[in-house]
Amino acid sequence: MGKPPHTSYHSDPRVDALVDETIGRVADKWTLLVLEALEEAGEQRFSAIGRAVPGISQKMLTQTLRQMEREGLVTRTVHAEVPPRVEYRLTVLGHDLAEAFCGVWHWAERNIETIEAARAAFDARQ
């Protein structure tokens, strides 16, 4: 089977590719939760981010932060102290993305009762 048809919303294929890549990475559960944690609390140490994102392993947090740094969403700052202190903060690009995805949380808040009712009605029919 081939790839599913792709719907383009922009005339520049580079923009389409970037949107596809970004959604693929950011739609990841951990990236969204780390993004939210940094947006809400600002610059944080690794351990604080781990506490703000329940259930994330150190390995997954490390991988997520590295990918976010590669994408330009976070900045990693190593302070020359003993022991070394490492902090992460959202870049302007990260804040912009967090703002864009903030709409998902607002949508969920506005629609939670309707969604739960729809789920309950569906489950009752099964």
Short mmCIF file of C-alpha atoms in Angstrom, two decimals:
data_model
loop_
_atom_site.label_atom_id
_atom_site.label_comp_id
_atom_site.label_asym_id
_atom_site.label_seq_id
_atom_site.Cartn_x
_atom_site.Cartn_y
_atom_site.Cartn_z
CA MET A 1 0.00 0.00 0.00
CA GLY A 2 1.18 3.52 -0.75
CA LYS A 3 1.21 6.59 1.44
CA PRO A 4 -2.17 8.16 2.17
CA PRO A 5 -3.05 11.23 0.13
CA HIS A 6 -1.57 14.42 1.54
CA THR A 7 -3.67 17.53 1.86
CA SER A 8 -1.73 20.73 1.33
CA TYR A 9 -2.82 23.95 2.97
CA HIS A 10 0.09 25.98 1.67
CA SER A 11 1.58 26.50 -1.77
CA ASP A 12 5.17 26.01 -0.53
CA PRO A 13 5.99 22.29 -0.15
CA ARG A 14 8.70 23.19 2.39
CA VAL A 15 6.03 24.67 4.66
CA ASP A 16 3.92 21.53 4.26
CA ALA A 17 6.92 19.36 5.14
CA LEU A 18 7.75 21.48 8.19
CA VAL A 19 4.14 21.31 9.44
CA ASP A 20 4.08 17.53 8.97
CA GLU A 21 7.40 17.13 10.82
CA THR A 22 6.39 19.50 13.62
CA ILE A 23 3.05 17.80 14.19
CA GLY A 24 4.80 14.43 14.17
CA ARG A 25 7.21 15.54 16.87
CA VAL A 26 5.06 17.86 18.93
CA ALA A 27 2.01 15.62 18.87
CA ASP A 28 4.18 13.31 20.95
CA LYS A 29 2.72 13.13 24.46
CA TRP A 30 5.97 13.93 26.24
CA THR A 31 6.89 16.91 24.07
CA LEU A 32 3.50 18.50 24.69
CA LEU A 33 3.77 17.95 28.44
CA VAL A 34 7.34 19.30 28.65
CA LEU A 35 6.28 22.27 26.53
CA GLU A 36 3.42 22.93 28.92
CA ALA A 37 5.64 22.56 32.01
CA LEU A 38 8.20 25.05 30.68
CA GLU A 39 5.51 27.47 29.51
CA GLU A 40 3.86 27.48 32.94
CA ALA A 41 6.93 27.59 35.19
CA GLY A 42 9.60 29.20 33.02
CA GLU A 43 13.24 28.14 33.20
CA GLN A 44 13.67 24.90 35.11
CA ARG A 45 16.24 22.31 36.02
CA PHE A 46 15.99 18.80 34.61
CA SER A 47 14.68 17.34 37.88
CA ALA A 48 11.98 20.01 38.20
CA ILE A 49 10.75 19.28 34.69
CA GLY A 50 10.69 15.58 35.55
CA ARG A 51 8.53 16.30 38.61
CA ALA A 52 6.20 18.49 36.55
CA VAL A 53 5.66 15.70 34.00
CA PRO A 54 4.40 12.67 35.95
CA GLY A 55 5.32 9.29 34.52
CA ILE A 56 8.18 10.43 32.31
CA SER A 57 11.40 8.45 32.73
CA GLN A 58 14.78 10.17 32.90
CA LYS A 59 15.71 8.57 29.58
CA MET A 60 12.54 9.83 27.86
CA LEU A 61 12.93 13.30 29.39
CA THR A 62 16.52 13.45 28.15
CA GLN A 63 15.49 12.36 24.64
CA THR A 64 12.57 14.79 24.58
CA LEU A 65 14.65 17.76 25.73
CA ARG A 66 17.42 16.96 23.23
CA GLN A 67 14.92 16.78 20.38
CA MET A 68 13.29 20.02 21.50
CA GLU A 69 16.72 21.67 21.67
CA ARG A 70 17.52 20.43 18.16
CA GLU A 71 14.24 21.88 16.88
CA GLY A 72 15.06 25.25 18.47
CA LEU A 73 12.24 25.01 21.01
CA VAL A 74 14.38 25.02 24.17
CA THR A 75 17.69 26.44 25.25
CA ARG A 76 19.94 24.40 27.53
CA THR A 77 22.17 26.44 29.84
CA VAL A 78 25.02 24.85 31.76
CA HIS A 79 26.17 26.96 34.70
CA ALA A 80 29.84 26.64 35.68
CA GLU A 81 29.25 25.47 39.24
CA VAL A 82 30.14 22.41 41.24
CA PRO A 83 28.10 20.35 40.79
CA PRO A 84 27.11 21.71 37.36
CA ARG A 85 23.64 23.21 37.18
CA VAL A 86 21.75 22.73 33.91
CA GLU A 87 18.57 24.65 33.17
CA TYR A 88 16.14 24.57 30.28
CA ARG A 89 13.89 27.33 29.02
CA LEU A 90 11.65 27.84 26.04
CA THR A 91 12.98 29.92 23.17
CA VAL A 92 10.79 32.46 21.40
CA LEU A 93 10.00 29.68 18.94
CA GLY A 94 9.05 27.38 21.82
CA HIS A 95 6.78 30.02 23.34
CA ASP A 96 5.10 30.55 19.97
CA LEU A 97 4.48 26.82 19.64
CA ALA A 98 3.21 26.57 23.22
CA GLU A 99 0.78 29.40 22.50
CA ALA A 100 -0.45 27.62 19.37
CA PHE A 101 -1.02 24.36 21.24
CA CYS A 102 -2.53 26.15 24.22
CA GLY A 103 -5.71 26.18 22.15
CA VAL A 104 -5.95 22.40 22.61
CA TRP A 105 -6.19 22.82 26.39
CA HIS A 106 -8.74 25.61 26.04
CA TRP A 107 -10.78 23.45 23.66
CA ALA A 108 -10.62 20.55 26.14
CA GLU A 109 -11.74 22.78 29.01
CA ARG A 110 -14.67 24.12 27.01
CA ASN A 111 -15.77 20.71 25.75
CA ILE A 112 -14.94 18.20 28.50
CA GLU A 113 -18.55 17.62 29.54
CA THR A 114 -19.77 17.23 25.96
CA ILE A 115 -16.98 14.77 25.14
CA GLU A 116 -17.56 12.74 28.30
CA ALA A 117 -21.30 12.60 27.54
CA ALA A 118 -20.62 11.46 23.98
CA ARG A 119 -18.25 8.76 25.22
CA ALA A 120 -20.75 7.56 27.82
CA ALA A 121 -23.54 7.44 25.24
CA PHE A 122 -21.33 5.50 22.82
CA ASP A 123 -20.22 3.05 25.53
CA ALA A 124 -23.85 2.51 26.61
CA ARG A 125 -24.75 1.45 23.05
CA GLN A 126 -21.96 -1.12 22.87
#
